[in-house]
Amino acid sequence: MALYCLGLFLLFDFGWSSLTRGEETQRAARIANPVYDHGFAARFEGYDVWGELRYPLITNSLGFKDASARDVPLKAGSRRILLIGDSFAEAIGMSFEDSFAGRLYRAGQERSDKVEFLNAGAASYSPSIYYRKIKYLIESGLQFDEVILFSDPSDVTDEATSYFCIDEDPKYRVHCTAAEGSMQPAAGPKKSDFFIDRFVITNRVRIAAKRWIQSLLGNRKRALSTDRGRIGWSISGFDVTNETRPLGAEGGVQRSLQNMGKLADLLAARNIPLTIVVYPWAQQIAQGDRNSRQVALWREFCEKRCKQFIDLFPVLFAASEADKNWYERLYIVGDDHFSAEGNAMVAREIEKRLR
């Protein structure tokens, strides 16, 4: 009887999963872009895969992650705020509804003085792309009233190592190679994984069980205490030479400041206020990096260039002190990105500070 029930479950899972695969079999969701290196295809409705997780992905007419493949007019009928950042802002692995961008969008639409939030973020963005993409959007005629930029701790590493082909500064363009996204032809459909694509429910059950075991054993949480990788530039005395070639950590900092300065000037010339938000990776919480160089860097930058500087380090550190299971609650177990609850916390904090 158990085998019979299991067989029926797998059969129904296979049928349902096959019917809901979406158009990811027809075209790729993530595409190269000659101006800002990479982004999403417009009006994509389907699924994407992050690690072992298959999740719904929808983009609007601008190629922004959204709740529907809607047409976004260039001119807004109400106040419009543009969000941008990397995979944390994209909320990789999450549906739009569970992301902080999606939660802010819903809250903005429920206000008497409506606010429309647009999420221009995507995985692996950094200051070079923030500047080039926002400039491109403005020149394309998109109107918005404010920019909230989520600066990731990995941004400096990305600026030290990548996106040279799109940089306006010749001294950085000399490092351009054919390996960069902007130099690549448009990607084809992502190679499918038969199990993930055809047994979605079974895979979710497997992942839930795996994360429960990981939480129980605590191996990933313990590893956070020594995992520095792409955030090592912010830790005094930590050698990141191999991770930051060719510019090195200090070169990455200077390039970050240069491109963020260009962005701030671009927006100021159009009277568009800029807010920068910083937040900790789980590794920084585990290692007690409260006074991170990441925070100091952008706080100082914002003193003369931003409408607001929002530091989410204290909020997330306080949450970690209040709950010993903070990692399992606020971050995706086995990963570094915010969970649905972590995204909800970020959305609440941003909403509090809107003015």
CSV table of C-alpha atoms in Angstrom, one decimal:
chain,number,residue,atom,x,y,z
A,1,MET,CA,0.0,0.0,0.0
A,2,ALA,CA,2.8,2.4,0.9
A,3,LEU,CA,4.6,1.7,-2.5
A,4,TYR,CA,1.3,2.2,-4.3
A,5,CYS,CA,0.7,5.6,-2.6
A,6,LEU,CA,4.3,6.6,-3.3
A,7,GLY,CA,3.8,5.7,-6.9
A,8,LEU,CA,0.6,7.7,-7.2
A,9,PHE,CA,2.3,10.7,-5.5
A,10,LEU,CA,5.3,10.6,-7.9
A,11,LEU,CA,2.9,10.2,-10.9
A,12,PHE,CA,0.8,13.2,-9.9
A,13,ASP,CA,4.0,15.2,-9.1
A,14,PHE,CA,5.4,14.4,-12.5
A,15,GLY,CA,2.2,15.4,-14.3
A,16,TRP,CA,1.8,18.7,-12.4
A,17,SER,CA,5.5,19.6,-12.6
A,18,SER,CA,5.5,19.0,-16.4
A,19,LEU,CA,2.4,21.2,-16.9
A,20,THR,CA,3.8,24.1,-14.9
A,21,ARG,CA,7.4,24.2,-16.2
A,22,GLY,CA,6.7,27.5,-18.0
A,23,GLU,CA,8.6,29.0,-20.8
A,24,GLU,CA,12.1,28.4,-19.4
A,25,THR,CA,12.3,25.6,-21.9
A,26,GLN,CA,11.8,28.2,-24.7
A,27,ARG,CA,14.2,31.0,-23.7
A,28,ALA,CA,16.6,32.0,-20.9
A,29,ALA,CA,15.5,34.3,-18.1
A,30,ARG,CA,18.9,35.8,-17.6
A,31,ILE,CA,20.5,37.5,-20.6
A,32,ALA,CA,23.7,39.4,-21.4
A,33,ASN,CA,23.4,43.1,-22.0
A,34,PRO,CA,26.0,45.3,-23.9
A,35,VAL,CA,25.3,48.4,-21.7
A,36,TYR,CA,25.1,47.0,-18.2
A,37,ASP,CA,26.5,43.5,-18.6
A,38,HIS,CA,23.5,41.3,-17.7
A,39,GLY,CA,19.9,41.3,-16.5
A,40,PHE,CA,16.6,39.6,-17.1
A,41,ALA,CA,14.6,39.0,-20.3
A,42,ALA,CA,11.5,41.1,-20.4
A,43,ARG,CA,8.1,39.5,-19.8
A,44,PHE,CA,9.5,36.1,-18.8
A,45,GLU,CA,7.0,33.8,-17.1
A,46,GLY,CA,8.4,30.5,-15.9
A,47,TYR,CA,10.8,29.1,-13.3
A,48,ASP,CA,14.5,29.6,-12.4
A,49,VAL,CA,16.8,27.3,-10.5
A,50,TRP,CA,19.1,28.4,-7.6
A,51,GLY,CA,21.2,25.5,-6.4
A,52,GLU,CA,18.7,22.7,-5.9
A,53,LEU,CA,15.7,25.0,-5.6
A,54,ARG,CA,13.2,25.6,-8.5
A,55,TYR,CA,11.1,28.7,-7.9
A,56,PRO,CA,8.7,30.9,-10.0
A,57,LEU,CA,10.3,33.8,-11.8
A,58,ILE,CA,8.2,36.5,-13.6
A,59,THR,CA,9.5,39.7,-15.2
A,60,ASN,CA,7.7,42.8,-16.4
A,61,SER,CA,8.1,44.8,-19.7
A,62,LEU,CA,11.3,46.4,-18.3
A,63,GLY,CA,12.9,43.1,-17.5
A,64,PHE,CA,12.5,43.6,-13.7
A,65,LYS,CA,11.4,40.8,-11.4
A,66,ASP,CA,7.7,41.3,-10.7
A,67,ALA,CA,4.4,39.7,-9.7
A,68,SER,CA,3.2,39.6,-13.3
A,69,ALA,CA,4.4,40.1,-16.8
A,70,ARG,CA,2.8,43.5,-16.8
A,71,ASP,CA,3.4,46.6,-18.9
A,72,VAL,CA,5.2,49.2,-16.9
A,73,PRO,CA,4.6,52.7,-18.3
A,74,LEU,CA,7.7,55.0,-18.5
A,75,LYS,CA,5.9,57.7,-16.6
A,76,ALA,CA,4.3,56.8,-13.3
A,77,GLY,CA,0.9,57.9,-12.1
A,78,SER,CA,2.1,58.0,-8.5
A,79,ARG,CA,5.4,58.3,-6.6
A,80,ARG,CA,7.8,55.7,-7.9
A,81,ILE,CA,10.9,54.3,-6.1
A,82,LEU,CA,13.5,52.3,-8.0
A,83,LEU,CA,15.2,49.5,-6.0
A,84,ILE,CA,18.6,48.1,-7.1
A,85,GLY,CA,21.2,45.7,-5.7
A,86,ASP,CA,22.6,42.3,-6.4
A,87,SER,CA,21.2,38.8,-5.6
A,88,PHE,CA,20.0,39.9,-2.2
A,89,ALA,CA,17.9,42.6,-3.8
A,90,GLU,CA,16.7,40.2,-6.5
A,91,ALA,CA,15.9,37.8,-3.7
A,92,ILE,CA,17.3,34.9,-5.6
A,93,GLY,CA,15.6,31.6,-4.8
A,94,MET,CA,12.4,33.5,-3.7
A,95,SER,CA,9.2,34.4,-5.5
A,96,PHE,CA,8.6,38.1,-5.9
A,97,GLU,CA,5.8,37.9,-3.3
A,98,ASP,CA,8.3,36.7,-0.7
A,99,SER,CA,11.0,39.2,-1.5
A,100,PHE,CA,11.4,42.5,0.3
A,101,ALA,CA,10.8,44.2,-3.0
A,102,GLY,CA,7.5,42.4,-3.4
A,103,ARG,CA,6.4,43.2,0.1
A,104,LEU,CA,7.3,46.9,-0.3
A,105,TYR,CA,5.4,46.9,-3.6
A,106,ARG,CA,2.2,45.5,-1.9
A,107,ALA,CA,2.6,47.9,1.0
A,108,GLY,CA,3.1,50.9,-1.4
A,109,GLN,CA,-0.1,50.0,-3.3
A,110,GLU,CA,-2.1,49.8,-0.1
A,111,ARG,CA,-1.1,53.3,1.0
A,112,SER,CA,-3.5,56.2,0.5
A,113,ASP,CA,-0.7,58.1,-1.2
A,114,LYS,CA,0.4,55.2,-3.4
A,115,VAL,CA,4.0,54.3,-4.0
A,116,GLU,CA,5.2,52.1,-6.8
A,117,PHE,CA,8.3,50.1,-6.1
A,118,LEU,CA,10.3,48.7,-9.1
A,119,ASN,CA,13.1,46.2,-8.6
A,120,ALA,CA,15.9,46.7,-11.0
A,121,GLY,CA,18.2,44.4,-9.1
A,122,ALA,CA,19.7,41.1,-10.3
A,123,ALA,CA,22.4,38.7,-9.1
A,124,SER,CA,26.0,39.8,-9.2
A,125,TYR,CA,25.4,43.5,-9.7
A,126,SER,CA,27.9,46.0,-8.3
A,127,PRO,CA,28.6,49.8,-8.6
A,128,SER,CA,29.7,49.6,-12.2
A,129,ILE,CA,26.3,48.1,-13.1
A,130,TYR,CA,24.3,50.2,-10.7
A,131,TYR,CA,25.6,53.3,-12.5
A,132,ARG,CA,25.4,52.0,-16.1
A,133,LYS,CA,21.9,50.4,-15.7
A,134,ILE,CA,20.3,53.4,-14.0
A,135,LYS,CA,21.9,55.8,-16.6
A,136,TYR,CA,20.4,53.5,-19.3
A,137,LEU,CA,17.0,53.5,-17.7
A,138,ILE,CA,17.0,57.3,-17.4
A,139,GLU,CA,18.1,57.7,-21.1
A,140,SER,CA,15.4,55.2,-22.1
A,141,GLY,CA,12.8,57.6,-20.6
A,142,LEU,CA,11.9,55.7,-17.4
A,143,GLN,CA,10.8,58.2,-14.8
A,144,PHE,CA,11.2,57.6,-11.0
A,145,ASP,CA,11.3,59.8,-8.0
A,146,GLU,CA,13.9,58.1,-5.8
A,147,VAL,CA,16.6,55.3,-5.8
A,148,ILE,CA,17.2,53.0,-2.9
A,149,LEU,CA,20.4,51.1,-3.5
A,150,PHE,CA,21.2,47.9,-1.5
A,151,SER,CA,25.0,47.8,-1.3
A,152,ASP,CA,26.2,44.3,-0.8
A,153,PRO,CA,29.5,43.4,1.0
A,154,SER,CA,30.6,41.6,-2.1
A,155,ASP,CA,30.4,44.7,-4.3
A,156,VAL,CA,34.0,45.7,-3.7
A,157,THR,CA,35.2,42.2,-4.7
A,158,ASP,CA,33.1,42.4,-7.9
A,159,GLU,CA,34.6,45.9,-8.7
A,160,ALA,CA,38.1,44.5,-8.2
A,161,THR,CA,37.6,41.6,-10.6
A,162,SER,CA,34.8,42.2,-13.0
A,163,TYR,CA,32.7,44.3,-15.4
A,164,PHE,CA,35.6,46.1,-17.0
A,165,CYS,CA,34.0,46.0,-20.5
A,166,ILE,CA,31.2,48.4,-19.5
A,167,ASP,CA,33.2,50.8,-17.5
A,168,GLU,CA,33.5,54.3,-19.0
A,169,ASP,CA,37.0,54.8,-17.5
A,170,PRO,CA,39.8,53.7,-20.0
A,171,LYS,CA,42.0,52.6,-17.1
A,172,TYR,CA,39.5,49.9,-16.2
A,173,ARG,CA,38.4,49.0,-19.7
A,174,VAL,CA,42.0,47.8,-20.4
A,175,HIS,CA,41.1,44.8,-18.3
A,176,CYS,CA,38.1,43.8,-20.4
A,177,THR,CA,38.1,40.2,-21.6
A,178,ALA,CA,35.8,38.2,-23.8
A,179,ALA,CA,34.8,36.2,-20.7
A,180,GLU,CA,32.6,39.1,-19.4
A,181,GLY,CA,28.8,38.9,-19.8
A,182,SER,CA,28.6,42.0,-22.0
A,183,MET,CA,30.9,40.3,-24.5
A,184,GLN,CA,28.9,37.2,-24.7
A,185,PRO,CA,26.0,36.4,-27.1
A,186,ALA,CA,22.6,36.1,-25.6
A,187,ALA,CA,22.4,32.9,-23.6
A,188,GLY,CA,20.3,30.0,-24.6
A,189,PRO,CA,17.8,28.2,-22.3
A,190,LYS,CA,19.3,26.9,-19.1
A,191,LYS,CA,20.1,23.2,-19.3
A,192,SER,CA,17.3,21.4,-17.5
A,193,ASP,CA,17.6,19.1,-14.5
A,194,PHE,CA,15.1,16.3,-15.0
A,195,PHE,CA,14.5,15.7,-11.3
A,196,ILE,CA,14.2,19.4,-10.3
A,197,ASP,CA,12.0,20.1,-13.3
A,198,ARG,CA,9.8,17.0,-13.3
A,199,PHE,CA,9.4,16.3,-9.6
A,200,VAL,CA,9.0,19.7,-8.1
A,201,ILE,CA,7.0,18.7,-5.0
A,202,THR,CA,9.2,15.7,-4.3
A,203,ASN,CA,12.3,17.9,-4.6
A,204,ARG,CA,10.8,20.5,-2.2
A,205,VAL,CA,10.2,17.7,0.4
A,206,ARG,CA,13.7,16.5,-0.1
A,207,ILE,CA,15.1,20.0,0.3
A,208,ALA,CA,13.0,20.6,3.5
A,209,ALA,CA,14.3,17.4,5.0
A,210,LYS,CA,17.9,18.2,4.0
A,211,ARG,CA,17.6,21.7,5.6
A,212,TRP,CA,16.1,20.2,8.7
A,213,ILE,CA,19.1,17.8,9.0
A,214,GLN,CA,21.5,20.7,8.3
A,215,SER,CA,19.9,22.8,11.0
A,216,LEU,CA,20.0,19.8,13.4
A,217,LEU,CA,23.7,19.1,12.7
A,218,GLY,CA,24.6,22.8,12.6
A,219,ASN,CA,27.5,22.2,10.2
A,220,ARG,CA,26.7,25.2,7.9
A,221,LYS,CA,26.1,27.5,10.9
A,222,ARG,CA,29.5,26.6,12.4
A,223,ALA,CA,31.2,27.1,9.0
A,224,LEU,CA,30.0,30.7,9.0
A,225,SER,CA,32.5,31.6,11.7
A,226,THR,CA,35.4,31.0,9.3
A,227,ASP,CA,33.9,31.7,5.9
A,228,ARG,CA,35.2,35.0,4.6
A,229,GLY,CA,35.6,34.6,0.8
A,230,ARG,CA,34.1,37.5,-1.0
A,231,ILE,CA,33.7,39.7,2.1
A,232,GLY,CA,37.3,39.3,3.2
A,233,TRP,CA,38.2,42.8,1.9
A,234,SER,CA,36.3,44.3,4.8
A,235,ILE,CA,38.3,42.4,7.4
A,236,SER,CA,41.5,44.1,8.6
A,237,GLY,CA,44.6,42.0,8.1
A,238,PHE,CA,42.9,39.3,6.0
A,239,ASP,CA,44.7,38.5,2.8
A,240,VAL,CA,42.4,38.7,-0.2
A,241,THR,CA,45.0,39.0,-2.9
A,242,ASN,CA,43.8,35.9,-4.8
A,243,GLU,CA,40.1,36.9,-4.6
A,244,THR,CA,40.6,40.5,-5.8
A,245,ARG,CA,42.8,40.3,-8.9
A,246,PRO,CA,43.5,42.3,-10.9
A,247,LEU,CA,42.8,45.5,-9.0
A,248,GLY,CA,43.2,44.3,-5.4
A,249,ALA,CA,41.0,45.2,-2.5
A,250,GLU,CA,41.9,48.9,-2.4
A,251,GLY,CA,41.5,49.2,-6.1
A,252,GLY,CA,38.1,47.7,-5.8
A,253,VAL,CA,37.2,50.2,-3.1
A,254,GLN,CA,38.4,53.1,-5.3
A,255,ARG,CA,36.5,51.8,-8.3
A,256,SER,CA,33.4,51.3,-6.2
A,257,LEU,CA,33.6,54.9,-4.9
A,258,GLN,CA,34.2,56.2,-8.4
A,259,ASN,CA,31.2,54.5,-10.0
A,260,MET,CA,28.9,55.3,-7.0
A,261,GLY,CA,30.1,58.9,-7.3
A,262,LYS,CA,29.1,59.0,-10.9
A,263,LEU,CA,25.7,57.5,-10.0
A,264,ALA,CA,25.1,60.1,-7.3
A,265,ASP,CA,26.0,62.9,-9.7
A,266,LEU,CA,23.8,61.6,-12.4
A,267,LEU,CA,20.8,61.4,-10.0
A,268,ALA,CA,21.6,64.8,-8.3
A,269,ALA,CA,21.6,66.5,-11.7
A,270,ARG,CA,18.0,65.3,-12.1
A,271,ASN,CA,16.9,66.0,-8.5
A,272,ILE,CA,16.5,62.3,-7.8
A,273,PRO,CA,17.4,61.4,-4.2
A,274,LEU,CA,19.6,58.5,-3.5
A,275,THR,CA,19.4,56.2,-0.4
A,276,ILE,CA,22.0,53.5,0.3
A,277,VAL,CA,21.2,50.5,2.4
A,278,VAL,CA,23.8,48.2,3.9
A,279,TYR,CA,23.1,44.8,5.5
A,280,PRO,CA,25.2,42.0,6.9
A,281,TRP,CA,25.8,38.5,5.4
A,282,ALA,CA,25.2,35.7,7.9
A,283,GLN,CA,29.0,35.3,8.0
A,284,GLN,CA,29.4,38.8,9.3
A,285,ILE,CA,26.9,38.2,12.1
A,286,ALA,CA,28.6,34.9,13.0
A,287,GLN,CA,32.0,36.6,13.1
A,288,GLY,CA,30.8,39.6,15.1
A,289,ASP,CA,31.6,42.2,12.4
A,290,ARG,CA,29.4,44.9,13.8
A,291,ASN,CA,31.6,47.8,12.8
A,292,SER,CA,32.3,46.5,9.3
A,293,ARG,CA,34.3,48.5,6.8
A,294,GLN,CA,31.4,48.1,4.5
A,295,VAL,CA,29.2,50.2,6.8
A,296,ALA,CA,31.9,52.9,7.4
A,297,LEU,CA,32.6,53.1,3.6
A,298,TRP,CA,29.1,54.0,2.6
A,299,ARG,CA,28.2,55.9,5.7
A,300,GLU,CA,31.0,58.4,4.9
A,301,PHE,CA,30.0,58.4,1.2
A,302,CYS,CA,26.4,59.3,2.1
A,303,GLU,CA,27.3,62.2,4.3
A,304,LYS,CA,27.2,64.6,1.3
A,305,ARG,CA,25.7,62.5,-1.5
A,306,CYS,CA,22.6,60.7,-0.1
A,307,LYS,CA,19.2,61.5,1.1
A,308,GLN,CA,19.5,58.7,3.7
A,309,PHE,CA,22.0,56.1,4.8
A,310,ILE,CA,20.2,53.0,6.2
A,311,ASP,CA,22.3,50.6,8.3
A,312,LEU,CA,20.6,47.3,8.9
A,313,PHE,CA,23.5,45.8,10.8
A,314,PRO,CA,22.1,46.8,14.2
A,315,VAL,CA,18.7,45.3,13.5
A,316,LEU,CA,20.0,42.0,12.2
A,317,PHE,CA,22.5,41.7,15.0
A,318,ALA,CA,19.8,42.4,17.6
A,319,ALA,CA,17.7,39.7,16.0
A,320,SER,CA,20.6,37.2,16.2
A,321,GLU,CA,21.0,38.0,19.9
A,322,ALA,CA,17.3,37.5,20.6
A,323,ASP,CA,17.2,34.0,18.9
A,324,LYS,CA,19.9,31.4,18.9
A,325,ASN,CA,18.3,30.0,15.7
A,326,TRP,CA,18.7,33.3,13.9
A,327,TYR,CA,20.5,31.8,10.9
A,328,GLU,CA,17.8,29.2,10.3
A,329,ARG,CA,15.1,31.9,10.6
A,330,LEU,CA,16.6,34.8,8.7
A,331,TYR,CA,18.8,33.1,6.0
A,332,ILE,CA,18.3,30.2,3.7
A,333,VAL,CA,19.9,27.2,5.4
A,334,GLY,CA,22.9,26.0,3.5
A,335,ASP,CA,23.1,29.4,1.7
A,336,ASP,CA,23.9,33.0,2.4
A,337,HIS,CA,20.8,34.8,1.2
A,338,PHE,CA,17.8,36.0,3.2
A,339,SER,CA,14.9,33.6,3.8
A,340,ALA,CA,11.3,34.8,3.4
A,341,GLU,CA,11.4,35.9,7.0
A,342,GLY,CA,14.7,37.8,6.5
A,343,ASN,CA,13.2,39.5,3.5
A,344,ALA,CA,10.1,40.5,5.6
A,345,MET,CA,12.4,42.0,8.2
A,346,VAL,CA,14.2,44.1,5.6
A,347,ALA,CA,10.9,45.3,4.1
A,348,ARG,CA,9.6,46.4,7.5
A,349,GLU,CA,12.8,48.3,8.3
A,350,ILE,CA,12.8,50.1,4.9
A,351,GLU,CA,9.1,50.9,5.2
A,352,LYS,CA,9.7,52.5,8.6
A,353,ARG,CA,12.3,54.9,7.1
A,354,LEU,CA,10.4,56.0,4.0
A,355,ARG,CA,9.7,59.7,4.0
